[in-house]
Amino acid sequence: MLSASEHALRELFDGEGLSPHAWSNGPGDTYQTHTHRYDKVLGCVAGSITFHTSGGDFVLSAGDRFDLPAGTPQSATVGPAGVRCLEAARR
């Protein structure tokens, strides 16, 4: 069963013609610097994650959305309670 926040985020993504997939990570997990060939649209369902970009750090908590343009170098650090996100590619 989807949480209310995940259901609401899925509806928003669907309304934009996006097909999100869910992912999650444990507390303190990290992603090394990388890029994507597509515009990345993220919605945080639970927990928190900090994205590190050349434009600064962006902290996402439940209910937050983050749009990253294609080719943006990014790394990330998951918060102390872990994180669950929805992610979609805008091509």
PDB file of C-alpha atoms in Angstrom:
ATOM      1  CA  MET A   1       0.000   0.000   0.000  1.00  0.00           C
ATOM      2  CA  LEU A   2       1.317   3.461  -0.908  1.00  0.00           C
ATOM      3  CA  SER A   3       1.699   6.132   1.743  1.00  0.00           C
ATOM      4  CA  ALA A   4      -0.384   9.281   1.291  1.00  0.00           C
ATOM      5  CA  SER A   5       2.714  11.289   0.331  1.00  0.00           C
ATOM      6  CA  GLU A   6       3.868   8.699  -2.214  1.00  0.00           C
ATOM      7  CA  HIS A   7       0.390   8.537  -3.712  1.00  0.00           C
ATOM      8  CA  ALA A   8       0.265  12.350  -4.002  1.00  0.00           C
ATOM      9  CA  LEU A   9       3.716  12.501  -5.623  1.00  0.00           C
ATOM     10  CA  ARG A  10       2.783   9.757  -8.088  1.00  0.00           C
ATOM     11  CA  GLU A  11      -0.320  11.729  -9.065  1.00  0.00           C
ATOM     12  CA  LEU A  12       1.777  14.862  -9.645  1.00  0.00           C
ATOM     13  CA  PHE A  13       4.280  12.956 -11.771  1.00  0.00           C
ATOM     14  CA  ASP A  14       1.477  11.240 -13.707  1.00  0.00           C
ATOM     15  CA  GLY A  15      -0.083  14.653 -14.372  1.00  0.00           C
ATOM     16  CA  GLU A  16       3.189  15.708 -16.018  1.00  0.00           C
ATOM     17  CA  GLY A  17       3.310  12.579 -18.166  1.00  0.00           C
ATOM     18  CA  LEU A  18       6.171  11.089 -16.122  1.00  0.00           C
ATOM     19  CA  SER A  19       6.527   7.434 -15.154  1.00  0.00           C
ATOM     20  CA  PRO A  20       8.312   7.370 -11.796  1.00  0.00           C
ATOM     21  CA  HIS A  21       9.996   4.428 -10.143  1.00  0.00           C
ATOM     22  CA  ALA A  22      10.640   4.125  -6.418  1.00  0.00           C
ATOM     23  CA  TRP A  23      14.007   3.564  -4.745  1.00  0.00           C
ATOM     24  CA  SER A  24      15.346   3.714  -1.230  1.00  0.00           C
ATOM     25  CA  ASN A  25      18.637   3.716   0.639  1.00  0.00           C
ATOM     26  CA  GLY A  26      19.750   3.222   4.212  1.00  0.00           C
ATOM     27  CA  PRO A  27      21.110   5.849   6.593  1.00  0.00           C
ATOM     28  CA  GLY A  28      24.402   7.409   5.523  1.00  0.00           C
ATOM     29  CA  ASP A  29      24.548   5.742   2.096  1.00  0.00           C
ATOM     30  CA  THR A  30      26.338   7.826  -0.532  1.00  0.00           C
ATOM     31  CA  TYR A  31      26.399   8.219  -4.298  1.00  0.00           C
ATOM     32  CA  GLN A  32      29.649   9.293  -5.940  1.00  0.00           C
ATOM     33  CA  THR A  33      29.663  12.171  -8.444  1.00  0.00           C
ATOM     34  CA  HIS A  34      27.907  11.239 -11.668  1.00  0.00           C
ATOM     35  CA  THR A  35      25.671  12.691 -14.391  1.00  0.00           C
ATOM     36  CA  HIS A  36      22.575  11.588 -16.308  1.00  0.00           C
ATOM     37  CA  ARG A  37      21.718  12.053 -20.001  1.00  0.00           C
ATOM     38  CA  TYR A  38      18.169  13.030 -19.074  1.00  0.00           C
ATOM     39  CA  ASP A  39      16.485  15.616 -16.884  1.00  0.00           C
ATOM     40  CA  LYS A  40      16.014  13.883 -13.526  1.00  0.00           C
ATOM     41  CA  VAL A  41      12.860  14.597 -11.504  1.00  0.00           C
ATOM     42  CA  LEU A  42      12.908  13.450  -7.878  1.00  0.00           C
ATOM     43  CA  GLY A  43      10.279  13.450  -5.176  1.00  0.00           C
ATOM     44  CA  CYS A  44      11.182  12.534  -1.602  1.00  0.00           C
ATOM     45  CA  VAL A  45       8.575  10.270  -0.010  1.00  0.00           C
ATOM     46  CA  ALA A  46      10.207   9.624   3.382  1.00  0.00           C
ATOM     47  CA  GLY A  47      13.463  10.377   5.190  1.00  0.00           C
ATOM     48  CA  SER A  48      15.967  12.763   3.641  1.00  0.00           C
ATOM     49  CA  ILE A  49      18.811  13.002   1.152  1.00  0.00           C
ATOM     50  CA  THR A  50      21.258  15.788   0.328  1.00  0.00           C
ATOM     51  CA  PHE A  51      22.284  16.295  -3.292  1.00  0.00           C
ATOM     52  CA  HIS A  52      25.657  17.951  -3.793  1.00  0.00           C
ATOM     53  CA  THR A  53      26.042  19.996  -6.996  1.00  0.00           C
ATOM     54  CA  SER A  54      28.293  22.811  -8.164  1.00  0.00           C
ATOM     55  CA  GLY A  55      25.349  25.127  -7.395  1.00  0.00           C
ATOM     56  CA  GLY A  56      25.307  24.052  -3.759  1.00  0.00           C
ATOM     57  CA  ASP A  57      23.758  21.412  -1.557  1.00  0.00           C
ATOM     58  CA  PHE A  58      20.041  20.662  -1.778  1.00  0.00           C
ATOM     59  CA  VAL A  59      18.359  18.818   1.084  1.00  0.00           C
ATOM     60  CA  LEU A  60      15.200  16.892   0.227  1.00  0.00           C
ATOM     61  CA  SER A  61      12.793  15.779   2.938  1.00  0.00           C
ATOM     62  CA  ALA A  62       9.394  14.116   2.647  1.00  0.00           C
ATOM     63  CA  GLY A  63       7.215  16.039   0.188  1.00  0.00           C
ATOM     64  CA  ASP A  64      10.104  17.896  -1.502  1.00  0.00           C
ATOM     65  CA  ARG A  65      10.790  17.817  -5.222  1.00  0.00           C
ATOM     66  CA  PHE A  66      14.085  18.343  -7.016  1.00  0.00           C
ATOM     67  CA  ASP A  67      14.618  18.754 -10.778  1.00  0.00           C
ATOM     68  CA  LEU A  68      18.141  18.227 -12.117  1.00  0.00           C
ATOM     69  CA  PRO A  69      18.933  19.160 -15.727  1.00  0.00           C
ATOM     70  CA  ALA A  70      20.664  16.567 -17.898  1.00  0.00           C
ATOM     71  CA  GLY A  71      24.446  16.594 -17.536  1.00  0.00           C
ATOM     72  CA  THR A  72      24.477  18.116 -14.035  1.00  0.00           C
ATOM     73  CA  PRO A  73      27.313  16.606 -11.951  1.00  0.00           C
ATOM     74  CA  GLN A  74      25.821  15.385  -8.682  1.00  0.00           C
ATOM     75  CA  SER A  75      26.633  13.281  -5.667  1.00  0.00           C
ATOM     76  CA  ALA A  76      24.376  12.528  -2.710  1.00  0.00           C
ATOM     77  CA  THR A  77      24.335  11.613   0.964  1.00  0.00           C
ATOM     78  CA  VAL A  78      21.350   9.880   2.562  1.00  0.00           C
ATOM     79  CA  GLY A  79      20.106  11.280   5.883  1.00  0.00           C
ATOM     80  CA  PRO A  80      20.134   9.543   9.283  1.00  0.00           C
ATOM     81  CA  ALA A  81      16.698   7.904   8.832  1.00  0.00           C
ATOM     82  CA  GLY A  82      17.328   6.625   5.304  1.00  0.00           C
ATOM     83  CA  VAL A  83      15.328   7.780   2.289  1.00  0.00           C
ATOM     84  CA  ARG A  84      12.598   6.676  -0.112  1.00  0.00           C
ATOM     85  CA  CYS A  85      12.184   8.594  -3.361  1.00  0.00           C
ATOM     86  CA  LEU A  86      10.287   8.557  -6.601  1.00  0.00           C
ATOM     87  CA  GLU A  87      12.381   9.298  -9.683  1.00  0.00           C
ATOM     88  CA  ALA A  88      11.441   9.910 -13.279  1.00  0.00           C
ATOM     89  CA  ALA A  89      13.299  10.836 -16.445  1.00  0.00           C
ATOM     90  CA  ARG A  90      12.145  13.780 -18.508  1.00  0.00           C
ATOM     91  CA  ARG A  91      13.541  13.255 -21.999  1.00  0.00           C
TER      92      ARG A  91
END
